[in-house]
Amino acid sequence: MSESNTQVTFESMDLSREIMLAIKDMGFTTPSTVQARTIPLMMNGVDINAIAPTGTGKTCAFGIPMLEYVQLNDPSVQEVVLAPTRELALQIGDELTKLAKYIKGCRIAVLYGGQPIPKQLSALKRKPQIIVATPGRLLDHMNRGNIHLNAVHTMVLDEADEMLNMGFVKDVTRIIEATPKERQLVLFSATMHQDVLTIAWKYQNDPVEITVEATKEDRPQIAQYVIATEQSKKIDNLLYLLDADVYQRIMIFCNTKFMTDRLTSKLKKEGYSAECLHGDIRQSQRNVVMSDFRKGKFSILVATDVAARGIDVDDVEAVINFDLPEENEYYLHRIGRTGRAHKHGVSFSLVTFRESVRMDEILKYMIAQPTPLHFEDDVLRCEDGTPFFDHI
Ligand code: ADP
Ligand code: MG
């Protein structure tokens, strides 16, 4: 049974004035469950192995203790966060920067592959106390002698399960081994994972395990709908959903770069403000697209799964699966882009007869089951035949 966090407040955590001010600016009033359980332990230097679902506030769960520790007068790298993707590293960097707003002299560097080394070198010359990085690029800098981890106090692996899934086991262990034995090692995952347990067993000192069930308050509030359709009708179905004019910020997922490009140009041609994100797009361009989407400069982001994991964009109101994901677990990652931070979200999956087998497989692992919808006389309807958007 996960303990209730109703008594735990940010005030009771003995946080600095600077952090309290930043939390207030960010609009947080109470800590999430994973924050209530992690922050006090981590501030006491304890090693933690935390498993918590997406959208439960893990970034601040480690970010707050990291910033409470940082020694501003010490120019060495003191704290490192490893993240599986560039997008996630950038997002963690942004969240830490917001938290550090009132901590004068706190420097955070974000390092990831695809960005020019000289640019990162100049960030390193400013002597960041905190580094957020993808494993490959951090290792690259270590090998070039640009970064030394011999004074690291805290090391965090975010999305450890995903990172190790992606084949970063060797890189990650080499990085951990470059840090002092007595450093604090904190692992965050969305799911239990054998490689994570191995790392925990090998490198953690008396770790505390924290498992946070998605509570009613924490669990993303996502209404899921499955729309039975045919491949040739998917674009029309999609335009119908967009034209309902109910959702302002939408993510559409496709399985291939080709489809992502095609759909985006189709939408643009039809007059929608849409941009796309996939692995063949230059990193600098991907950053621009993500940041424009966050700022609301356009309303529809068409993406492959590159963008699915870990990315937090506030206020995505609807996620549309144009294609069902090829990997079952991506379904949850995708729909997890909406309904974050106690907001309500909605997801639609356009499912052909052929895809329905995979849909069933995906749903086998899920507690929450979607509601079926269908088109009849060109109107999206609930099972009882009433028009869907009449209910919204
Ligand atoms: P996770 O890593 O668990 O998927 P994130 O750290 O990305 O979750 O947080 C999800 C969203 O919740 C972010 O927009 C974050 O700013 C917001 N958030 C984090 N902590 C709180 C809180 N205590 N109260 C309200 N919103 C929060
Ligand atoms: Mg996260």
XYZ file of C-alpha atoms and ligand atoms in Angstrom:
420
model
C 0.000 0.000 0.000
C 1.525 3.313 -0.920
C 1.484 5.722 1.948
C -0.671 8.767 1.659
C 1.214 11.972 1.096
C -1.520 14.233 2.361
C 0.559 15.364 5.364
C 3.759 15.860 3.421
C 4.054 19.393 2.162
C 6.904 21.248 0.487
C 7.033 23.369 3.665
C 7.654 20.277 5.805
C 10.632 19.247 3.675
C 13.028 21.806 4.998
C 13.764 23.261 1.575
C 15.773 26.405 0.971
C 14.073 29.729 0.325
C 15.417 29.723 -3.244
C 13.817 26.378 -4.071
C 10.548 27.290 -2.361
C 10.332 30.430 -4.477
C 11.012 28.471 -7.666
C 8.392 25.847 -6.776
C 5.908 28.633 -6.222
C 6.767 30.171 -9.611
C 6.249 26.791 -11.237
C 2.781 26.683 -9.733
C 3.216 23.582 -7.597
C 1.286 23.563 -4.338
C 1.737 20.022 -3.017
C 4.389 17.403 -3.727
C 3.362 14.398 -5.791
C 3.613 10.994 -4.114
C 6.961 10.139 -5.650
C 8.293 13.557 -4.637
C 7.004 13.201 -1.070
C 8.754 9.860 -0.739
C 11.967 10.572 -2.639
C 12.980 14.107 -1.726
C 13.577 13.609 2.042
C 15.510 10.367 1.476
C 17.596 11.762 -1.323
C 18.422 14.857 0.722
C 19.762 12.471 3.365
C 22.142 10.958 0.840
C 20.337 7.640 0.537
C 20.617 5.549 -2.651
C 17.193 5.057 -4.202
C 15.710 2.714 -6.741
C 12.365 4.263 -7.636
C 9.694 2.893 -9.893
C 6.901 5.268 -10.743
C 4.592 5.669 -13.722
C 4.988 8.417 -16.291
C 3.699 11.828 -15.355
C 4.144 11.494 -11.605
C 6.742 14.258 -11.266
C 9.972 12.302 -11.184
C 12.107 15.128 -12.582
C 11.525 17.378 -9.574
C 11.739 14.351 -7.272
C 15.460 14.193 -8.060
C 15.910 17.788 -9.240
C 14.976 19.407 -5.923
C 17.434 17.358 -3.799
C 20.151 17.867 -6.428
C 19.778 21.623 -6.248
C 19.572 21.575 -2.466
C 22.963 19.885 -2.412
C 24.874 21.850 -5.037
C 28.072 23.477 -3.719
C 28.294 26.759 -5.590
C 31.935 27.477 -4.779
C 33.179 24.111 -5.950
C 33.989 24.179 -9.677
C 33.976 20.391 -10.124
C 31.160 18.363 -11.628
C 29.147 17.339 -8.575
C 25.932 15.947 -9.944
C 25.118 14.074 -13.122
C 21.808 13.048 -14.649
C 21.831 10.489 -17.449
C 18.865 10.351 -19.794
C 18.197 8.051 -22.749
C 17.356 10.668 -25.384
C 18.371 14.171 -26.386
C 14.843 15.435 -26.034
C 14.575 14.125 -22.498
C 17.996 15.514 -21.550
C 16.927 18.948 -22.796
C 13.662 18.721 -20.944
C 15.373 17.773 -17.672
C 17.812 20.642 -18.232
C 14.866 23.030 -18.633
C 13.140 21.787 -15.466
C 16.381 22.020 -13.430
C 16.983 25.516 -14.788
C 13.519 26.575 -13.633
C 14.155 25.086 -10.190
C 17.543 26.823 -10.028
C 16.111 30.215 -11.001
C 16.939 31.813 -7.639
C 20.195 29.961 -6.993
C 22.795 32.455 -8.166
C 25.887 30.800 -9.597
C 24.325 27.403 -10.218
C 25.402 26.204 -13.638
C 23.764 23.376 -15.536
C 25.121 21.960 -18.796
C 23.148 19.708 -21.118
C 25.206 17.439 -23.373
C 23.838 15.208 -26.084
C 24.851 13.701 -29.379
C 24.122 15.663 -32.516
C 25.101 18.999 -31.036
C 28.484 20.427 -32.078
C 31.283 19.572 -29.624
C 32.699 23.165 -29.584
C 29.380 24.514 -28.346
C 29.402 21.968 -25.539
C 33.039 22.750 -24.757
C 32.198 26.367 -24.129
C 29.398 25.253 -21.776
C 31.925 23.080 -19.962
C 34.399 25.970 -19.673
C 31.850 27.722 -17.475
C 32.428 24.935 -14.920
C 28.916 23.526 -14.510
C 28.286 21.852 -11.172
C 25.476 19.854 -12.763
C 25.549 17.925 -16.018
C 22.562 16.393 -17.771
C 23.638 14.110 -20.589
C 22.937 11.193 -22.845
C 25.386 8.363 -22.074
C 27.214 8.294 -25.429
C 28.044 11.968 -25.525
C 29.096 12.109 -21.880
C 31.443 9.202 -22.438
C 32.810 10.942 -25.513
C 33.662 14.035 -23.434
C 35.175 11.868 -20.712
C 37.389 10.101 -23.253
C 38.548 13.442 -24.626
C 39.445 14.530 -21.111
C 36.855 17.321 -21.152
C 34.990 16.050 -18.101
C 36.132 14.385 -14.895
C 33.667 12.618 -12.684
C 35.998 11.942 -9.751
C 34.232 14.481 -7.549
C 30.667 13.415 -8.313
C 28.396 13.345 -5.280
C 25.092 12.370 -6.892
C 24.377 10.399 -10.010
C 20.829 9.983 -11.310
C 19.711 7.632 -14.060
C 16.389 8.887 -15.381
C 14.268 6.442 -17.348
C 16.855 3.853 -16.390
C 14.699 1.047 -17.772
C 14.453 2.719 -21.171
C 18.126 3.685 -21.227
C 19.262 0.125 -20.549
C 16.699 -1.202 -23.031
C 18.291 0.953 -25.688
C 21.595 -0.847 -25.269
C 23.377 1.722 -23.120
C 24.323 -0.811 -20.415
C 28.066 -0.678 -21.168
C 28.202 3.102 -21.498
C 26.212 3.566 -18.312
C 28.371 1.208 -16.264
C 31.552 2.847 -17.548
C 30.211 6.229 -16.500
C 29.169 4.979 -13.059
C 32.595 3.403 -12.612
C 34.246 6.761 -13.281
C 32.502 8.223 -10.222
C 33.623 7.717 -6.608
C 32.386 4.512 -4.949
C 30.648 6.380 -2.164
C 28.606 8.645 -4.457
C 24.862 8.612 -4.203
C 23.252 6.623 -7.005
C 19.572 7.160 -7.713
C 17.618 5.223 -10.323
C 14.239 6.143 -11.773
C 12.231 3.826 -13.986
C 8.667 3.521 -15.153
C 8.770 -0.263 -15.028
C 10.736 -2.933 -13.182
C 13.662 -3.995 -15.353
C 16.262 -6.743 -14.902
C 19.222 -4.630 -16.079
C 18.233 -1.892 -13.644
C 18.193 -4.379 -10.794
C 21.645 -5.565 -11.832
C 23.005 -2.018 -11.789
C 21.342 -1.446 -8.428
C 22.854 -4.610 -7.026
C 26.324 -3.823 -8.359
C 26.640 -0.138 -7.598
C 24.173 0.987 -4.943
C 24.873 1.140 -1.211
C 21.911 -0.029 0.897
C 19.379 1.268 -1.584
C 15.822 2.030 -0.585
C 13.240 0.813 -3.057
C 10.314 3.038 -3.737
C 7.379 1.876 -5.790
C 4.682 4.356 -6.480
C 1.431 2.994 -7.746
C -0.395 5.391 -9.936
C -2.857 6.847 -7.465
C -6.047 8.493 -8.604
C -4.414 11.879 -8.262
C -1.130 10.902 -9.890
C -2.392 8.743 -12.668
C -2.784 10.669 -15.853
C -6.459 11.247 -16.453
C -6.720 10.009 -19.992
C -9.951 9.128 -21.683
C -9.055 6.538 -24.302
C -11.063 5.940 -27.430
C -10.591 3.391 -30.148
C -12.096 4.199 -33.516
C -12.723 1.265 -35.810
C -11.869 2.312 -39.355
C -10.191 1.392 -42.628
C -6.734 2.421 -43.793
C -8.106 4.462 -46.709
C -10.389 6.425 -44.388
C -7.826 7.339 -41.749
C -6.986 10.749 -43.164
C -10.658 11.723 -43.393
C -11.201 10.431 -39.850
C -8.281 12.476 -38.658
C -9.530 15.657 -40.333
C -12.918 15.029 -38.697
C -11.279 14.911 -35.244
C -9.294 18.076 -35.964
C -12.315 19.910 -37.343
C -14.320 19.172 -34.205
C -12.316 22.137 -32.964
C -12.278 20.836 -29.418
C -8.536 20.344 -28.942
C -5.966 23.095 -29.319
C -2.807 21.099 -28.789
C -2.578 17.726 -30.458
C 0.073 15.077 -30.972
C -0.368 12.624 -33.824
C 1.738 9.469 -33.911
C 2.740 7.572 -37.036
C 5.031 4.580 -37.312
C 7.210 5.748 -40.183
C 9.121 8.874 -41.098
C 7.509 8.693 -44.521
C 3.975 8.767 -43.109
C 4.898 11.530 -40.670
C 6.166 13.712 -43.519
C 3.246 12.895 -45.769
C 0.642 13.580 -43.128
C 2.274 16.844 -42.111
C 2.326 18.212 -45.646
C -1.262 17.097 -46.146
C -2.324 18.913 -42.974
C -0.379 22.026 -43.945
C -2.005 21.970 -47.370
C -5.403 21.804 -45.674
C -4.508 24.893 -43.669
C -3.692 23.396 -40.267
C -0.686 24.562 -38.287
C 1.306 21.359 -38.065
C 4.965 20.392 -37.816
C 6.677 17.041 -37.697
C 9.353 15.376 -35.643
C 11.272 12.236 -36.549
C 14.760 10.774 -36.480
C 15.899 12.073 -39.879
C 15.364 15.679 -38.939
C 18.473 17.560 -37.841
C 18.820 17.858 -34.077
C 18.858 21.648 -34.152
C 15.634 21.611 -36.149
C 14.084 19.089 -33.743
C 14.882 21.402 -30.833
C 13.203 24.303 -32.611
C 10.105 22.214 -33.320
C 9.859 21.016 -29.707
C 10.301 24.466 -28.290
C 7.816 26.015 -30.743
C 5.292 23.337 -29.834
C 5.811 24.008 -26.121
C 5.306 27.703 -26.730
C 2.147 27.026 -28.700
C 3.475 28.437 -31.964
C 1.709 25.647 -33.815
C -0.966 23.282 -32.632
C -0.399 19.885 -34.201
C 2.777 17.866 -33.767
C 3.074 14.817 -36.009
C 5.734 12.465 -34.684
C 7.266 9.027 -34.704
C 8.059 7.316 -31.418
C 11.307 9.291 -31.225
C 9.223 11.956 -29.563
C 7.057 9.641 -27.511
C 9.150 8.833 -24.534
C 9.747 11.171 -21.659
C 8.774 14.329 -23.461
C 6.643 16.583 -21.369
C 4.730 19.254 -23.150
C 2.174 20.930 -20.957
C -1.394 20.923 -22.082
C -1.329 18.385 -24.893
C -5.058 17.901 -24.994
C -5.290 15.026 -27.393
C -3.060 12.247 -28.657
C -4.078 10.561 -31.892
C -2.602 7.237 -32.920
C -2.778 7.438 -36.690
C -0.966 4.101 -36.707
C -0.954 1.735 -33.768
C 2.583 1.471 -32.391
C 4.572 -1.584 -33.387
C 5.741 -2.134 -29.833
C 2.942 -2.588 -27.350
C 4.487 -0.557 -24.567
C 4.740 2.474 -26.817
C 0.990 2.782 -26.673
C 1.217 3.880 -23.044
C 4.179 6.137 -23.707
C 2.278 7.816 -26.491
C -0.985 8.391 -24.702
C 1.023 9.441 -21.639
C 1.828 12.677 -23.527
C -1.576 13.919 -22.518
C -3.321 14.066 -19.166
C -0.146 15.119 -17.399
C 0.115 16.986 -14.141
C -3.408 16.277 -12.984
C -4.948 17.526 -16.214
C -7.465 15.635 -18.279
C -6.442 14.292 -21.625
C -7.921 12.299 -24.424
C -6.480 9.763 -26.825
C -7.901 8.398 -30.059
C -6.542 5.359 -31.840
C -7.523 4.780 -35.448
C -7.630 1.015 -35.707
C -8.178 -1.041 -38.842
C -9.412 -4.589 -38.750
C -5.836 -5.777 -39.262
C -4.591 -3.637 -36.394
C -7.332 -4.783 -34.044
C -5.366 -7.921 -33.164
C -2.497 -5.796 -31.932
C -4.863 -3.480 -30.136
C -6.174 -6.464 -28.176
C -2.614 -7.436 -27.305
C -1.847 -3.926 -26.085
C -4.956 -3.834 -23.942
C -4.163 -7.140 -22.300
C -1.604 -5.334 -20.165
C -3.724 -2.373 -19.274
C -6.090 -1.780 -16.437
C -7.947 1.096 -18.015
C -9.807 -0.018 -21.128
C -10.702 2.330 -23.976
C -14.185 3.119 -25.170
C -15.035 2.001 -28.716
C -16.263 4.570 -31.226
C -17.216 4.269 -34.881
C -18.179 6.388 -37.854
C -21.677 6.127 -39.218
C -23.131 8.530 -41.805
C -19.848 10.447 -41.558
C -20.412 11.168 -37.873
C -18.258 9.825 -35.064
C -20.552 7.945 -32.730
C -20.534 6.149 -29.403
C -21.635 2.536 -29.193
C -25.242 3.555 -28.575
C -25.216 5.612 -31.784
C -25.199 9.074 -30.228
C -22.747 11.535 -31.827
C -19.514 11.523 -29.814
C -18.927 15.251 -29.812
C -22.412 15.882 -28.397
C -21.064 14.548 -25.120
C -17.926 16.669 -25.035
P 7.669 11.984 -14.990
O 9.147 12.160 -15.157
O 7.309 11.212 -13.754
O 7.008 11.416 -16.216
P 7.623 14.852 -14.981
O 8.724 15.091 -14.022
O 7.943 15.043 -16.423
O 6.992 13.400 -14.772
O 6.397 15.770 -14.534
C 5.189 15.808 -15.239
C 4.559 17.192 -15.139
O 4.111 17.455 -13.806
C 5.520 18.330 -15.476
O 4.820 19.276 -16.267
C 5.872 18.929 -14.130
O 6.228 20.289 -14.244
C 4.578 18.715 -13.363
N 4.768 18.619 -11.916
C 5.819 18.061 -11.273
N 5.652 18.128 -9.938
C 4.464 18.724 -9.724
C 3.725 19.070 -8.541
N 4.190 18.806 -7.322
N 2.539 19.688 -8.697
C 2.066 19.946 -9.950
N 2.702 19.640 -11.095
C 3.884 19.033 -11.001
Mg 10.539 11.744 -16.441
